[in-house]
Short mmCIF file of C-alpha atoms in Angstrom, two decimals:
data_model
loop_
_atom_site.label_atom_id
_atom_site.label_comp_id
_atom_site.label_asym_id
_atom_site.label_seq_id
_atom_site.Cartn_x
_atom_site.Cartn_y
_atom_site.Cartn_z
CA UNK A 1 78.06 -69.63 117.98
CA UNK A 2 79.89 -69.38 121.24
CA UNK A 3 83.30 -70.31 121.86
CA UNK A 4 83.10 -72.52 124.88
CA UNK A 5 86.69 -73.33 125.33
CA UNK A 6 90.06 -72.77 123.45
CA UNK A 7 92.91 -75.03 123.44
CA UNK A 8 96.27 -73.56 122.09
CA UNK A 9 99.62 -74.74 122.34
CA UNK A 10 102.77 -73.24 123.98
CA UNK A 11 106.64 -74.03 123.96
CA UNK A 12 106.83 -71.74 127.28
CA UNK A 13 104.04 -72.91 129.48
CA UNK A 14 105.48 -71.90 133.17
CA UNK A 15 106.14 -68.39 131.80
CA UNK A 16 102.58 -68.37 130.44
CA UNK A 17 101.09 -69.40 133.60
CA UNK A 18 102.98 -66.80 135.37
CA UNK A 19 101.97 -64.11 133.04
CA UNK A 20 97.88 -64.95 132.82
CA UNK A 21 97.41 -65.83 136.46
CA UNK A 22 100.11 -63.67 138.23
CA UNK A 23 100.32 -60.72 135.93
CA UNK A 24 96.90 -60.22 134.45
CA UNK A 25 94.91 -62.06 137.28
CA UNK A 26 93.30 -64.69 135.44
CA UNK A 27 91.69 -67.58 137.59
CA UNK A 28 93.22 -70.93 137.16
CA UNK A 29 90.70 -73.68 137.17
CA UNK A 30 92.70 -76.81 136.17
CA UNK A 31 96.22 -77.65 136.31
CA UNK A 32 98.02 -80.73 134.81
CA UNK A 33 101.81 -81.36 134.14
CA UNK A 34 101.47 -80.25 130.69
CA UNK A 35 98.78 -77.53 130.74
CA UNK A 36 96.50 -75.10 132.30
CA UNK A 37 93.15 -73.63 132.18
CA UNK A 38 91.92 -70.13 133.11
CA UNK A 39 88.43 -68.61 133.24
CA UNK A 40 87.94 -66.11 130.53
CA UNK A 41 84.40 -64.78 131.23
CA UNK A 42 82.09 -67.60 130.02
CA UNK A 43 84.94 -69.11 128.12
CA UNK A 44 87.65 -71.28 129.29
CA UNK A 45 91.20 -70.87 127.73
CA UNK A 46 93.67 -73.55 127.83
CA UNK A 47 97.41 -73.74 127.04
CA UNK A 48 99.30 -77.03 126.65
CA UNK A 49 103.02 -78.00 125.62
CA UNK A 50 101.93 -81.48 124.83
CA UNK A 51 103.04 -82.55 121.17
CA UNK A 52 104.12 -79.08 120.44
CA UNK A 53 106.51 -78.15 118.01
CA UNK A 54 108.27 -75.01 116.49
CA UNK A 55 107.18 -71.86 118.44
CA UNK A 56 103.47 -71.73 118.20
CA UNK A 57 101.58 -68.27 118.18
CA UNK A 58 97.95 -67.44 117.51
CA UNK A 59 95.68 -64.41 117.29
CA UNK A 60 92.72 -64.43 119.62
CA UNK A 61 90.37 -61.66 121.32
CA UNK A 62 88.24 -61.26 124.37
CA UNK A 63 85.10 -59.09 124.23
CA UNK A 64 84.81 -56.33 126.87
CA UNK A 65 81.95 -54.51 128.05
CA UNK A 66 80.75 -51.96 125.42
CA UNK A 67 81.15 -48.89 127.73
CA UNK A 68 84.54 -49.68 129.24
CA UNK A 69 87.14 -49.32 126.35
CA UNK A 70 88.91 -46.43 127.68
CA UNK A 71 88.83 -47.90 131.29
CA UNK A 72 90.16 -51.31 129.80
CA UNK A 73 92.93 -49.65 127.94
CA UNK A 74 93.98 -47.64 131.09
CA UNK A 75 94.09 -50.89 133.31
CA UNK A 76 96.09 -52.98 130.50
CA UNK A 77 98.51 -50.20 129.86
CA UNK A 78 99.57 -50.73 133.63
CA UNK A 79 100.00 -54.39 132.95
CA UNK A 80 101.64 -54.74 129.25
CA UNK A 81 103.03 -52.74 126.64
CA UNK A 82 100.15 -52.03 124.01
CA UNK A 83 101.23 -52.92 120.37
CA UNK A 84 101.01 -50.02 117.92
CA UNK A 85 100.21 -49.78 114.10
CA UNK A 86 100.93 -46.50 112.33
CA UNK A 87 101.97 -44.86 115.58
CA UNK A 88 98.61 -45.66 117.25
CA UNK A 89 97.81 -47.81 120.27
CA UNK A 90 94.29 -48.36 119.45
CA UNK A 91 92.12 -49.15 116.52
CA UNK A 92 88.69 -47.72 115.80
CA UNK A 93 86.54 -50.26 113.42
CA UNK A 94 83.91 -47.88 112.48
CA UNK A 95 82.17 -50.33 110.21
CA UNK A 96 81.42 -52.60 113.11
CA UNK A 97 81.46 -50.37 115.17
CA UNK A 98 84.00 -51.13 117.70
CA UNK A 99 87.42 -50.05 119.25
CA UNK A 100 90.16 -52.47 120.22
CA UNK A 101 93.58 -52.72 121.72
CA UNK A 102 96.47 -55.44 121.18
CA UNK A 103 99.53 -56.72 123.10
CA UNK A 104 101.65 -59.80 122.91
CA UNK A 105 101.91 -62.65 125.58
CA UNK A 106 105.04 -64.44 126.43
CA UNK A 107 104.47 -66.81 123.50
CA UNK A 108 104.16 -64.14 121.03
CA UNK A 109 100.37 -64.41 120.68
CA UNK A 110 98.48 -61.37 119.34
CA UNK A 111 95.84 -60.82 122.18
CA UNK A 112 92.76 -58.29 121.53
CA UNK A 113 90.68 -56.76 123.75
CA UNK A 114 87.63 -55.44 121.72
CA UNK A 115 84.35 -53.56 122.60
CA UNK A 116 81.67 -53.93 120.35
CA UNK A 117 79.33 -51.27 120.48
CA UNK A 118 75.63 -52.20 120.50
CA UNK A 119 76.66 -55.86 120.88
CA UNK A 120 78.76 -56.34 124.00
CA UNK A 121 76.62 -55.67 127.23
CA UNK A 122 77.83 -52.77 129.51
CA UNK A 123 79.00 -52.92 133.18
CA UNK A 124 78.77 -50.36 135.94
CA UNK A 125 81.68 -52.26 137.91
CA UNK A 126 85.11 -50.99 137.92
CA UNK A 127 87.03 -52.84 135.04
CA UNK A 128 89.11 -55.94 136.24
CA UNK A 129 90.14 -59.13 134.65
CA UNK A 130 86.63 -60.17 135.59
CA UNK A 131 85.06 -57.81 133.34
CA UNK A 132 86.04 -59.84 130.24
CA UNK A 133 82.71 -61.32 128.87
CA UNK A 134 84.19 -64.22 126.61
CA UNK A 135 86.56 -65.46 123.95
CA UNK A 136 85.44 -63.67 120.95
CA UNK A 137 87.94 -64.47 118.09
CA UNK A 138 90.32 -67.20 117.06
CA UNK A 139 92.56 -67.39 114.00
CA UNK A 140 91.94 -70.69 112.28
CA UNK A 141 94.81 -71.07 109.91
CA UNK A 142 94.59 -73.93 107.37
CA UNK A 143 95.97 -75.06 103.97
CA UNK A 144 92.63 -75.15 102.26
CA UNK A 145 90.03 -72.43 103.07
CA UNK A 146 87.20 -74.03 100.96
CA UNK A 147 87.45 -77.47 102.50
CA UNK A 148 87.42 -76.02 106.08
CA UNK A 149 84.60 -73.71 105.44
CA UNK A 150 82.69 -77.10 104.43
CA UNK A 151 83.55 -78.44 107.73
CA UNK A 152 82.60 -75.44 109.45
CA UNK A 153 79.11 -75.20 107.84
CA UNK A 154 78.35 -78.86 109.04
CA UNK A 155 78.46 -76.90 112.36
CA UNK A 156 76.18 -74.18 111.00
CA UNK A 157 79.25 -71.68 110.96
CA UNK A 158 79.05 -69.46 107.85
CA UNK A 159 80.65 -66.08 106.92
CA UNK A 160 79.24 -63.39 108.76
CA UNK A 161 77.99 -61.50 105.69
CA UNK A 162 77.14 -64.50 103.65
CA UNK A 163 79.76 -63.69 101.28
CA UNK A 164 81.73 -66.20 99.11
CA UNK A 165 84.90 -67.56 101.00
CA UNK A 166 88.16 -65.92 100.05
CA UNK A 167 91.55 -67.01 99.72
CA UNK A 168 93.00 -63.91 99.85
CA UNK A 169 91.31 -62.07 102.71
CA UNK A 170 90.28 -63.21 106.33
CA UNK A 171 87.02 -64.66 106.49
CA UNK A 172 85.08 -63.87 109.69
CA UNK A 173 82.93 -66.99 110.45
CA UNK A 174 80.07 -66.50 112.69
CA UNK A 175 76.97 -64.17 113.07
CA UNK A 176 77.58 -60.64 112.89
CA UNK A 177 75.18 -59.43 115.62
CA UNK A 178 76.65 -62.01 118.30
CA UNK A 179 80.14 -60.55 118.05
CA UNK A 180 82.04 -64.12 117.98
CA UNK A 181 83.91 -65.26 114.97
CA UNK A 182 86.45 -67.97 113.84
CA UNK A 183 88.69 -66.16 111.81
CA UNK A 184 89.29 -68.54 108.66
CA UNK A 185 92.31 -67.75 106.64
CA UNK A 186 95.37 -69.16 104.74
CA UNK A 187 98.91 -68.95 106.18
CA UNK A 188 100.86 -65.71 105.11
CA UNK A 189 98.23 -62.93 106.22
CA UNK A 190 99.96 -60.23 108.58
CA UNK A 191 97.99 -59.81 111.82
CA UNK A 192 97.25 -56.20 112.34
CA UNK A 193 99.09 -54.52 115.07
CA UNK A 194 101.95 -56.98 114.73
CA UNK A 195 104.85 -58.06 112.34
CA UNK A 196 103.65 -61.63 112.58
CA UNK A 197 101.92 -63.57 109.72
CA UNK A 198 99.33 -66.21 110.10
CA UNK A 199 100.64 -69.84 110.42
CA UNK A 200 99.41 -73.18 110.88
CA UNK A 201 99.42 -74.31 114.48
CA UNK A 202 97.37 -77.02 115.97
CA UNK A 203 94.34 -75.97 118.26
CA UNK A 204 91.07 -77.10 119.22
CA UNK A 205 87.88 -74.94 119.63
CA UNK A 206 84.82 -76.34 121.49
CA UNK A 207 81.76 -74.69 120.26
CA UNK A 208 77.95 -74.95 120.81
CA UNK A 209 76.08 -78.54 120.92
CA UNK A 210 79.23 -80.43 121.68
CA UNK A 211 80.74 -79.69 118.65
CA UNK A 212 84.88 -79.62 118.49
CA UNK A 213 86.71 -77.94 115.64
CA UNK A 214 90.56 -79.02 115.48
CA UNK A 215 93.48 -77.86 113.22
CA UNK A 216 96.05 -80.47 112.80
CA UNK A 217 100.03 -80.21 112.09
CA UNK A 218 99.03 -80.43 108.55
CA UNK A 219 96.86 -77.53 108.42
CA UNK A 220 93.52 -79.76 108.04
CA UNK A 221 90.49 -78.69 109.80
CA UNK A 222 88.42 -81.55 111.32
CA UNK A 223 85.05 -81.46 112.84
CA UNK A 224 83.98 -83.71 115.60
CA UNK A 225 80.66 -84.25 117.32
#
């Protein structure tokens, strides 16, 4: 599975545009009256205020070169304030293995840079925003995890370790050695490095073979070809 594009809602479109383009330096590729798209490595990230209700926020991640975690962290600390957990501003996922850092954008999204060792490619160029490889994670929050899992299976997206789906824990849907996942979960799970809890907000994910995965305002997961 590859995440080709991701569409998220925001109630703060102009500030988000200034943050991602002027502060972080992403390249804007499309802009309309109610949305903008940026190039995120081989993926496209879109923010829209179309039909937005409440104050939507999400968790998503970018894969970065496996050999550039410390360089990326230094670069990012000059742009934003890193989030902390138990006094630490980075996490070592020794079971993956990987290192990650987190920050919040102006809409309250919990954004992650993650270097996955043995999976992500390496780079000999200085780290910049152009070093981002692609979108590697997006939280898919639904009312019915098992029903959503059946929808994802139609796109051949399964739990990364072939374990049964859980209503209690996060379900990482994707292939482990590709390092790209849809994080399937119920509302109410706290996102690490944040005081925010997973909540249902509409989104669209375009994956391989022209398939589109959507979540609507009711928390229903819908797969379209």
